[in-house]
Amino acid sequence: MTNLEKFQNGTEEEIKKLCISLAYKSGNYTYQERQVEEWLNEKVKTNYEGNVIIG
């Protein structure tokens, strides 16, 4: 599942974690459009229980 799919179907808590993940990543990019496109298509990082994690 990609970040975009989880963003569309996730719980409020999962969406908050995804937004934090994007904010961490934003420090390394100049072009936000490309950054968002890449991030939306990344696989969601989850723990062994399937919960979204920041990592």
Short mmCIF file of N, CA and C in Angstrom, two decimals, residues 5-55:
data_model
loop_
_atom_site.label_atom_id
_atom_site.label_comp_id
_atom_site.label_asym_id
_atom_site.label_seq_id
_atom_site.Cartn_x
_atom_site.Cartn_y
_atom_site.Cartn_z
N GLU A 5 -2.55 5.80 -0.92
CA GLU A 5 -3.67 4.91 -0.60
C GLU A 5 -4.01 4.97 0.89
N LYS A 6 -2.97 4.96 1.74
CA LYS A 6 -3.20 5.03 3.19
C LYS A 6 -3.76 6.39 3.58
N PHE A 7 -3.30 7.44 2.89
CA PHE A 7 -3.80 8.78 3.16
C PHE A 7 -5.29 8.87 2.85
N GLN A 8 -5.73 8.18 1.81
CA GLN A 8 -7.14 8.20 1.42
C GLN A 8 -8.00 7.32 2.32
N ASN A 9 -7.45 6.23 2.82
CA ASN A 9 -8.25 5.24 3.54
C ASN A 9 -7.88 5.06 5.01
N GLY A 10 -6.87 5.77 5.48
CA GLY A 10 -6.39 5.55 6.83
C GLY A 10 -7.22 6.26 7.90
N THR A 11 -6.90 5.91 9.13
CA THR A 11 -7.55 6.57 10.26
C THR A 11 -6.94 7.95 10.45
N GLU A 12 -7.56 8.74 11.27
CA GLU A 12 -7.04 10.09 11.54
C GLU A 12 -5.63 10.02 12.12
N GLU A 13 -5.37 9.08 13.00
CA GLU A 13 -4.06 8.92 13.62
C GLU A 13 -3.01 8.52 12.57
N GLU A 14 -3.37 7.62 11.67
CA GLU A 14 -2.44 7.20 10.62
C GLU A 14 -2.12 8.37 9.68
N ILE A 15 -3.12 9.16 9.36
CA ILE A 15 -2.92 10.30 8.47
C ILE A 15 -2.00 11.33 9.12
N LYS A 16 -2.15 11.55 10.45
CA LYS A 16 -1.26 12.46 11.16
C LYS A 16 0.18 11.97 11.07
N LYS A 17 0.40 10.67 11.25
CA LYS A 17 1.74 10.10 11.18
C LYS A 17 2.31 10.25 9.77
N LEU A 18 1.48 10.07 8.77
CA LEU A 18 1.94 10.24 7.39
C LEU A 18 2.34 11.68 7.13
N CYS A 19 1.60 12.63 7.67
CA CYS A 19 1.94 14.05 7.49
C CYS A 19 3.26 14.38 8.18
N ILE A 20 3.50 13.79 9.34
CA ILE A 20 4.77 13.99 10.04
C ILE A 20 5.91 13.42 9.21
N SER A 21 5.68 12.24 8.62
CA SER A 21 6.68 11.61 7.77
C SER A 21 7.03 12.51 6.59
N LEU A 22 6.03 13.11 5.96
CA LEU A 22 6.27 14.00 4.83
C LEU A 22 7.03 15.25 5.29
N ALA A 23 6.71 15.76 6.46
CA ALA A 23 7.40 16.94 6.98
C ALA A 23 8.88 16.66 7.21
N TYR A 24 9.21 15.47 7.75
CA TYR A 24 10.61 15.11 7.94
C TYR A 24 11.34 15.05 6.60
N LYS A 25 10.70 14.48 5.61
CA LYS A 25 11.31 14.32 4.30
C LYS A 25 11.51 15.67 3.61
N SER A 26 10.66 16.64 3.89
CA SER A 26 10.69 17.92 3.18
C SER A 26 11.98 18.70 3.41
N GLY A 27 12.72 18.39 4.45
CA GLY A 27 13.97 19.08 4.71
C GLY A 27 15.05 18.82 3.66
N ASN A 28 14.89 17.78 2.86
CA ASN A 28 15.92 17.38 1.90
C ASN A 28 15.60 17.77 0.46
N TYR A 29 14.54 18.52 0.22
CA TYR A 29 14.11 18.82 -1.14
C TYR A 29 13.97 20.31 -1.38
N THR A 30 14.20 20.70 -2.62
CA THR A 30 13.97 22.08 -3.04
C THR A 30 12.64 22.18 -3.78
N TYR A 31 12.34 21.17 -4.58
CA TYR A 31 11.13 21.20 -5.41
C TYR A 31 10.02 20.40 -4.73
N GLN A 32 9.08 21.10 -4.11
CA GLN A 32 8.03 20.45 -3.35
C GLN A 32 7.13 19.57 -4.20
N GLU A 33 6.86 19.97 -5.45
CA GLU A 33 5.98 19.17 -6.30
C GLU A 33 6.55 17.77 -6.48
N ARG A 34 7.82 17.68 -6.80
CA ARG A 34 8.46 16.38 -7.01
C ARG A 34 8.50 15.59 -5.71
N GLN A 35 8.78 16.27 -4.63
CA GLN A 35 8.84 15.63 -3.31
C GLN A 35 7.51 14.99 -2.97
N VAL A 36 6.41 15.70 -3.15
CA VAL A 36 5.09 15.18 -2.82
C VAL A 36 4.75 14.00 -3.72
N GLU A 37 5.07 14.11 -5.00
CA GLU A 37 4.80 13.01 -5.94
C GLU A 37 5.54 11.74 -5.51
N GLU A 38 6.82 11.88 -5.17
CA GLU A 38 7.60 10.73 -4.72
C GLU A 38 7.02 10.14 -3.44
N TRP A 39 6.69 11.00 -2.49
CA TRP A 39 6.20 10.53 -1.19
C TRP A 39 4.88 9.79 -1.32
N LEU A 40 3.97 10.31 -2.14
CA LEU A 40 2.66 9.67 -2.29
C LEU A 40 2.77 8.26 -2.86
N ASN A 41 3.81 8.00 -3.62
CA ASN A 41 3.97 6.70 -4.26
C ASN A 41 4.89 5.74 -3.49
N GLU A 42 5.41 6.18 -2.35
CA GLU A 42 6.23 5.29 -1.51
C GLU A 42 5.35 4.30 -0.79
N LYS A 43 5.92 3.14 -0.43
CA LYS A 43 5.21 2.16 0.37
C LYS A 43 5.06 2.71 1.79
N VAL A 44 3.93 2.42 2.42
CA VAL A 44 3.69 2.85 3.80
C VAL A 44 4.59 2.03 4.72
N LYS A 45 5.20 2.67 5.69
CA LYS A 45 6.02 1.97 6.67
C LYS A 45 5.11 1.57 7.83
N THR A 46 5.06 0.26 8.11
CA THR A 46 4.20 -0.26 9.17
C THR A 46 4.99 -1.16 10.10
N ASN A 47 4.47 -1.34 11.30
CA ASN A 47 5.08 -2.26 12.24
C ASN A 47 4.49 -3.65 12.02
N TYR A 48 4.87 -4.61 12.87
CA TYR A 48 4.41 -5.99 12.71
C TYR A 48 2.88 -6.13 12.86
N GLU A 49 2.24 -5.15 13.51
CA GLU A 49 0.79 -5.20 13.67
C GLU A 49 0.06 -4.51 12.51
N GLY A 50 0.82 -3.90 11.59
CA GLY A 50 0.22 -3.22 10.46
C GLY A 50 -0.10 -1.76 10.71
N ASN A 51 0.33 -1.21 11.85
CA ASN A 51 0.10 0.20 12.16
C ASN A 51 1.15 1.06 11.48
N VAL A 52 0.75 2.23 11.01
CA VAL A 52 1.68 3.15 10.38
C VAL A 52 2.71 3.63 11.39
N ILE A 53 3.98 3.66 10.97
CA ILE A 53 5.05 4.16 11.82
C ILE A 53 5.81 5.24 11.07
N ILE A 54 6.54 6.06 11.81
CA ILE A 54 7.40 7.08 11.22
C ILE A 54 8.80 6.48 11.20
N GLY A 55 9.39 6.44 10.03
CA GLY A 55 10.71 5.83 10.00
C GLY A 55 11.50 6.10 8.80
#
